Coordinates of C-alpha atoms and ligand atoms in Angstrom, one line a residue:
M1 CA -2.8 -30.3 13.0
L2 CA -4.0 -32.7 15.6
P3 CA -7.7 -32.9 16.3
A4 CA -8.4 -31.1 19.5
T5 CA -9.4 -34.3 21.4
E6 CA -6.1 -36.0 20.7
V7 CA -4.2 -33.0 22.1
E8 CA -6.3 -33.0 25.2
E9 CA -5.9 -36.7 25.8
E10 CA -2.1 -36.5 26.1
L11 CA -2.5 -33.5 28.4
E12 CA -5.1 -35.2 30.7
L13 CA -4.2 -34.8 34.3
D14 CA -4.8 -38.5 35.2
T15 CA -2.1 -39.6 32.7
L16 CA 0.3 -38.5 35.4
P17 CA 1.4 -41.1 37.9
G18 CA -0.2 -40.5 41.3
V19 CA -3.1 -38.4 40.0
G20 CA -6.3 -40.2 40.7
P21 CA -9.9 -39.2 40.1
A22 CA -10.1 -37.3 43.4
T23 CA -7.0 -35.2 42.8
K24 CA -8.0 -34.6 39.3
A25 CA -11.5 -33.3 40.4
K26 CA -10.0 -31.0 43.0
L27 CA -7.5 -29.6 40.4
K28 CA -10.3 -29.1 37.9
D29 CA -12.3 -27.3 40.5
A30 CA -9.4 -24.9 40.9
G31 CA -9.3 -24.3 37.2
I32 CA -6.2 -26.5 36.7
E33 CA -7.6 -28.7 33.9
T34 CA -4.6 -29.9 31.9
I35 CA -1.0 -30.8 32.4
L36 CA -0.1 -27.5 30.9
D37 CA -2.1 -25.7 33.6
L38 CA -0.5 -27.8 36.3
A39 CA 3.0 -27.0 35.0
T40 CA 2.3 -23.3 34.9
S41 CA 0.7 -23.2 38.4
G42 CA 2.8 -22.3 41.4
P43 CA 3.3 -24.9 44.1
M44 CA 1.3 -22.8 46.6
D45 CA -1.7 -22.7 44.3
I46 CA -1.5 -26.4 43.7
A47 CA -1.2 -27.1 47.4
E48 CA -4.3 -25.0 48.1
A49 CA -6.3 -26.6 45.3
V50 CA -5.6 -30.2 46.4
D51 CA -5.2 -29.5 50.1
I52 CA -1.7 -31.1 50.3
D53 CA 1.7 -30.1 51.6
V54 CA 3.7 -27.6 49.5
S55 CA 6.4 -30.3 49.1
K56 CA 3.9 -32.7 47.6
A57 CA 2.6 -29.9 45.4
V58 CA 6.2 -29.2 44.1
E59 CA 6.4 -33.0 43.3
L60 CA 3.1 -32.7 41.3
N61 CA 4.3 -29.6 39.5
N62 CA 7.6 -31.4 38.6
K63 CA 5.7 -34.4 37.3
A64 CA 3.8 -32.2 35.0
R65 CA 7.0 -30.5 33.8
K66 CA 8.6 -33.9 33.2
K67 CA 5.6 -35.0 31.2
L68 CA 5.8 -31.8 29.1
V69 CA 9.5 -32.5 28.5
E70 CA 8.6 -36.0 27.2
L71 CA 6.0 -34.5 25.0
N72 CA 8.6 -32.2 23.7
R73 CA 6.8 -29.1 24.9
L74 CA 9.3 -28.0 27.5
E75 CA 13.1 -28.0 28.0
P76 CA 14.6 -30.7 30.1
D77 CA 16.5 -29.5 33.2
F78 CA 19.8 -30.5 31.7
I79 CA 20.3 -29.7 28.1
N80 CA 23.3 -29.6 25.9
A81 CA 24.2 -26.0 25.0
A82 CA 24.1 -26.8 21.3
D83 CA 20.7 -28.2 21.7
L84 CA 19.6 -25.2 23.7
L85 CA 20.9 -22.9 20.8
A86 CA 18.8 -25.0 18.4
K87 CA 15.8 -24.8 20.6
R88 CA 16.2 -21.0 21.0
K89 CA 15.7 -20.8 17.2
A90 CA 12.0 -21.4 18.0
I91 CA 12.0 -17.9 19.6
D92 CA 10.0 -15.4 17.5
R93 CA 9.9 -11.7 17.6
I94 CA 7.2 -9.1 17.3
S95 CA 8.0 -5.6 16.0
T96 CA 7.2 -2.7 18.2
G97 CA 6.3 -0.6 15.2
S98 CA 9.5 1.5 15.5
K99 CA 12.7 0.4 13.8
N100 CA 14.7 2.2 16.4
L101 CA 13.0 0.4 19.3
D102 CA 13.2 -2.9 17.5
E103 CA 16.9 -2.5 17.0
L104 CA 17.4 -1.8 20.7
L105 CA 15.5 -5.0 21.4
G106 CA 17.6 -7.0 18.9
G107 CA 14.7 -7.2 16.4
G108 CA 11.5 -6.8 18.4
I109 CA 10.1 -8.3 21.6
E110 CA 10.8 -12.0 22.1
T111 CA 8.6 -14.9 22.7
W112 CA 9.6 -17.3 25.5
A113 CA 10.4 -14.2 27.5
M114 CA 9.0 -11.4 29.6
T115 CA 9.7 -7.8 28.6
E116 CA 9.1 -5.0 31.0
F117 CA 8.5 -1.4 30.0
F118 CA 8.8 0.9 32.9
G119 CA 8.6 4.7 33.1
E120 CA 6.6 7.6 34.4
F121 CA 3.0 8.5 33.4
G122 CA 2.6 9.4 29.8
S123 CA 6.0 7.8 28.8
G124 CA 4.3 5.6 26.3
K125 CA 3.9 2.2 28.1
S126 CA 0.3 1.7 27.2
Q127 CA 0.8 3.1 23.7
I128 CA 3.5 0.4 23.1
C129 CA 1.1 -2.2 24.4
H130 CA -1.7 -1.1 22.0
T131 CA 0.8 -1.0 19.0
L132 CA 2.2 -4.5 19.8
C133 CA -1.3 -6.0 19.8
V134 CA -1.7 -4.7 16.2
M135 CA 1.8 -5.5 15.1
A136 CA 1.5 -9.1 16.3
Q137 CA -1.2 -9.7 13.7
Q138 CA 1.0 -8.5 10.8
P139 CA 2.5 -11.2 8.6
R140 CA 6.1 -12.1 9.3
E141 CA 7.4 -10.0 6.5
E142 CA 5.9 -7.0 8.2
G143 CA 7.3 -7.8 11.6
G144 CA 4.4 -9.8 13.1
L145 CA 3.6 -13.4 13.8
D146 CA 0.1 -13.5 12.2
A147 CA -1.1 -14.0 15.8
S148 CA -3.7 -12.9 18.3
S149 CA -3.1 -11.2 21.6
V150 CA -4.5 -11.0 25.1
Y151 CA -4.6 -7.5 26.8
V152 CA -5.0 -7.7 30.6
D153 CA -6.1 -4.2 31.5
T154 CA -5.8 -3.4 35.2
E155 CA -6.2 0.4 34.9
G156 CA -9.1 0.7 32.5
T157 CA -6.8 2.3 29.9
F158 CA -7.3 -0.1 27.0
R159 CA -9.0 1.8 24.1
P160 CA -10.4 -0.1 21.1
E161 CA -10.6 3.2 19.3
R162 CA -6.9 3.5 19.5
I163 CA -6.4 0.0 18.1
Q164 CA -8.7 1.0 15.2
E165 CA -6.7 4.2 14.6
I166 CA -3.3 2.3 14.6
A167 CA -4.6 -0.5 12.4
E168 CA -6.0 1.9 9.8
A169 CA -2.9 4.0 9.8
R170 CA -0.9 0.9 9.1
G171 CA -3.2 -0.1 6.2
M172 CA -4.9 -3.0 8.0
D173 CA -8.6 -3.9 8.4
A174 CA -9.5 -2.3 11.7
E175 CA -12.5 -4.7 12.4
K176 CA -10.3 -7.7 11.9
A177 CA -7.6 -6.2 14.1
L178 CA -10.1 -5.7 16.9
S179 CA -11.4 -9.2 16.6
R180 CA -8.0 -10.7 17.2
I181 CA -7.5 -9.0 20.6
T182 CA -9.0 -10.5 23.7
V183 CA -9.3 -7.9 26.5
A184 CA -9.6 -8.9 30.2
R185 CA -10.3 -6.1 32.6
A186 CA -8.8 -7.0 36.0
Y187 CA -10.6 -5.3 38.9
N188 CA -8.2 -6.2 41.7
S189 CA -5.1 -8.2 42.3
A190 CA -6.9 -11.5 43.0
H191 CA -9.0 -11.1 39.9
Q192 CA -5.8 -10.4 37.9
E193 CA -4.2 -13.6 39.3
L194 CA -7.3 -15.6 38.3
I195 CA -7.2 -14.2 34.8
V196 CA -3.5 -15.2 34.4
K197 CA -4.2 -18.7 35.7
D198 CA -6.9 -19.0 33.0
L199 CA -4.6 -17.8 30.2
G200 CA -3.8 -21.3 28.9
H201 CA -7.4 -21.8 27.9
I202 CA -7.3 -18.7 25.7
I203 CA -3.8 -19.1 24.4
E204 CA -4.0 -22.5 22.8
P205 CA -7.3 -22.3 20.8
N206 CA -6.8 -18.7 19.7
K207 CA -3.2 -18.7 18.3
V208 CA -2.2 -16.2 20.9
K209 CA 1.5 -15.2 20.8
L210 CA 1.4 -12.0 22.9
V211 CA 0.1 -11.4 26.4
I212 CA 0.1 -7.9 27.8
L213 CA -0.2 -6.9 31.5
D214 CA -0.9 -3.2 31.6
S215 CA 0.0 -2.6 34.4
A216 CA 1.4 -5.6 36.3
V217 CA 1.7 -3.9 39.6
A218 CA -0.9 -1.1 39.9
H219 CA -3.4 -3.2 41.9
Y220 CA -0.7 -4.5 44.3
R221 CA 0.4 -0.9 44.9
A222 CA -3.1 0.2 45.6
E223 CA -4.1 -2.7 47.8
F224 CA -1.1 -3.2 49.9
L225 CA -0.4 0.0 51.7
G226 CA 2.0 0.5 54.5
R227 CA 5.0 -1.3 55.9
G228 CA 3.1 -4.1 57.5
T229 CA 1.8 -5.4 54.2
L230 CA 5.0 -5.1 52.3
A231 CA 6.2 -8.7 52.7
E232 CA 2.8 -10.1 51.7
R233 CA 2.7 -7.8 48.7
Q234 CA 6.1 -8.9 47.5
Q235 CA 5.2 -12.5 48.0
R236 CA 2.0 -12.3 46.1
L237 CA 3.6 -10.3 43.3
N238 CA 6.5 -12.7 43.1
R239 CA 4.1 -15.7 42.8
F240 CA 2.2 -13.8 40.1
M241 CA 5.3 -12.8 38.1
H242 CA 6.6 -16.3 38.1
Q243 CA 3.4 -17.8 36.9
L244 CA 3.5 -15.3 34.0
L245 CA 7.1 -16.3 33.2
R246 CA 6.2 -20.0 33.2
T247 CA 3.3 -19.2 30.9
A248 CA 5.7 -17.4 28.5
E249 CA 8.1 -20.4 28.5
I250 CA 5.6 -23.2 28.2
Y251 CA 3.5 -21.6 25.4
N252 CA 6.5 -19.9 23.8
I253 CA 4.7 -16.6 23.8
A254 CA 5.8 -13.0 24.4
V255 CA 4.7 -11.5 27.7
V256 CA 4.9 -7.8 28.1
V257 CA 4.4 -6.1 31.5
T258 CA 4.3 -2.4 32.3
N259 CA 5.3 -0.8 35.5
Q260 CA 4.8 2.9 36.4
V261 CA 7.7 4.5 38.3
Q262 CA 8.3 8.1 39.2
A263 CA 11.2 9.7 37.4
A264 CA 14.0 10.6 39.8
P265 CA 14.3 14.3 39.1
D266 CA 17.8 14.8 40.4
S267 CA 19.8 12.1 38.7
F268 CA 18.3 10.6 35.7
F269 CA 19.3 7.1 36.5
G270 CA 19.1 7.6 40.3
D271 CA 16.8 4.7 41.1
P272 CA 13.9 4.6 38.7
T273 CA 12.8 1.2 40.1
R274 CA 12.3 2.6 43.7
P275 CA 8.5 2.3 44.0
V276 CA 6.2 -0.7 44.1
G277 CA 8.1 -3.9 44.7
G278 CA 10.0 -2.9 41.6
H279 CA 12.6 -5.4 42.4
V280 CA 10.3 -8.4 42.2
V281 CA 9.3 -7.4 38.7
A282 CA 12.8 -6.5 37.8
H283 CA 14.2 -9.9 38.8
T284 CA 11.5 -11.9 37.0
S285 CA 11.6 -9.9 33.7
T286 CA 13.9 -11.2 31.0
Y287 CA 14.3 -7.7 29.4
R288 CA 13.7 -4.3 30.9
L289 CA 13.3 -1.0 29.1
Y290 CA 13.2 2.3 30.8
L291 CA 11.1 4.9 29.0
R292 CA 11.1 8.7 29.4
K293 CA 9.6 11.7 27.8
A294 CA 11.7 14.3 26.0
A295 CA 9.5 17.0 24.6
K296 CA 7.6 15.4 21.7
N297 CA 9.8 12.4 21.6
R298 CA 10.2 9.3 23.8
I299 CA 13.5 7.8 24.8
A300 CA 14.0 4.2 25.6
R301 CA 17.0 2.4 27.2
M302 CA 17.6 -1.3 27.8
V303 CA 18.5 -1.8 31.4
D304 CA 20.4 -4.7 33.0
S305 CA 20.8 -6.8 29.8
P306 CA 24.0 -8.7 29.4
Y307 CA 23.9 -8.6 25.7
H308 CA 22.1 -5.5 24.5
P309 CA 23.7 -2.2 24.0
E310 CA 23.4 0.2 26.9
R311 CA 22.3 3.3 24.9
D312 CA 19.3 5.5 24.3
T313 CA 17.1 5.3 21.4
V314 CA 14.3 7.7 20.2
F315 CA 10.8 6.8 19.2
I316 CA 7.6 8.8 18.8
L317 CA 3.9 8.3 19.3
N318 CA 1.5 9.2 16.4
D319 CA -1.5 7.8 14.6
R320 CA 0.5 4.6 13.8
G321 CA 1.0 4.1 17.5
V322 CA 4.8 3.7 18.1
D323 CA 6.8 5.0 15.2
D324 CA 10.2 6.4 14.2
P325 CA 10.9 10.1 14.3
S326 CA 11.8 10.5 10.6
E327 CA 8.5 8.8 9.6
E328 CA 6.3 11.2 11.5
P329 CA 3.6 12.7 9.1
T330 CA 4.2 16.4 8.6
R331 CA 0.6 17.4 9.1
K332 CA -0.6 19.3 12.1
K333 CA -2.9 17.6 14.6
Ligands
ATP1 P1 0.6 5.7 32.6 O1 1.7 5.4 33.6 O2 -0.2 6.9 33.1 O3 -0.3 4.6 32.3 P2 1.7 5.4 30.0 O4 3.2 5.3 30.1 O5 1.0 4.2 29.8 O6 1.2 6.3 31.3 P3 0.6 6.2 27.5 O7 -0.8 6.2 27.8 O8 1.3 5.1 26.8 O9 1.4 6.5 28.9 O10 1.0 7.6 26.7 C1 0.2 8.7 26.7 C2 0.7 9.6 25.7 O11 0.6 9.0 24.4 C3 -0.1 10.9 25.6 O12 0.4 11.8 26.5 C4 0.1 11.3 24.2 O13 1.3 12.1 24.1 C5 0.4 10.0 23.4 N1 -0.7 9.7 22.5 C6 -1.8 9.0 22.8 N2 -2.6 8.8 21.7 C7 -1.9 9.5 20.7 C8 -2.2 9.7 19.3 N3 -3.3 9.2 18.8 N4 -1.3 10.4 18.6 C9 -0.2 10.8 19.2 N5 0.2 10.6 20.5 C10 -0.7 10.0 21.2
MG2 MG1 -0.6 3.4 30.8

């Protein structure tokens, strides 16, 4: 492993052509401290930070991306398909805790991608997020990546006690499991955006391979009410989702977002994405899974994926978090 200072040196902002001390200082003031930060920031954010035109900010962002390509940390714009296939071998997977659900996902949730779980209240979105934070810590043989996670909690529903329970039920050290999860409580959409901008500083030093956003859209839904604010909401949400996706790609981490939608009671697949700028989230997500309740079980379906089977799969929620129906302990709760 390289000593920390050496890594930082090659990522220093002023190694980029055209970035002088003044620009560097302004970027740093805005929390953009390294070339990685600059590459993950949206042009609008860069423009605001340095007080320049958006076109100039796009240029700056492109320079950062180019530098990362040179450093072999990012894909070039044009890449041979065979090289791309080889590069995609770097994609890792984290088990959800359920074999059925993993199978539906082609082996678990992917790094270098954003996976969206959407469904009505109680459909298991937050339970999946809690379980994933535990599963990510497992060794590879057990479906994990021996990695830490970040849980951005926008609704105040993260429960350390639940992590403890899941870890213990899976034969893991609960204290250790808790210590490898960083929780960020986001109080409003602006705060949530700030947290995501800062993610880079947590990801690199902490061996983070999973970032959860539970929920990605709740604050936007609450803050932007009425027709007049719809355009602004969509724009803000779009900017935010793209920043998340860039973060997933640049750090090769798995990003998981949740999105609450109301079930369409008449036709099951009526339009479950109707509420909350669902389309912005839908278009940015790499994979989308629709969850629904069916008595004690939960049913998941992969939506809009070109290469995943379009079928339902069943999972359950128990002391192990997410699990398979056959493995449910036969004791009464
Ligand atoms: P919302 O949209 O309201 O955030 P959600 O999709 O995030 O909903 P979850 O919180 O993931 O919903 O799921 C809640 C459900 O998880 C509960 O209704 C319960 O059935 C189940 N659950 C929670 N804890 C346990 C547990 N320890 N054992 C079994 N089931 C549990
Ligand atoms: Mg929830």
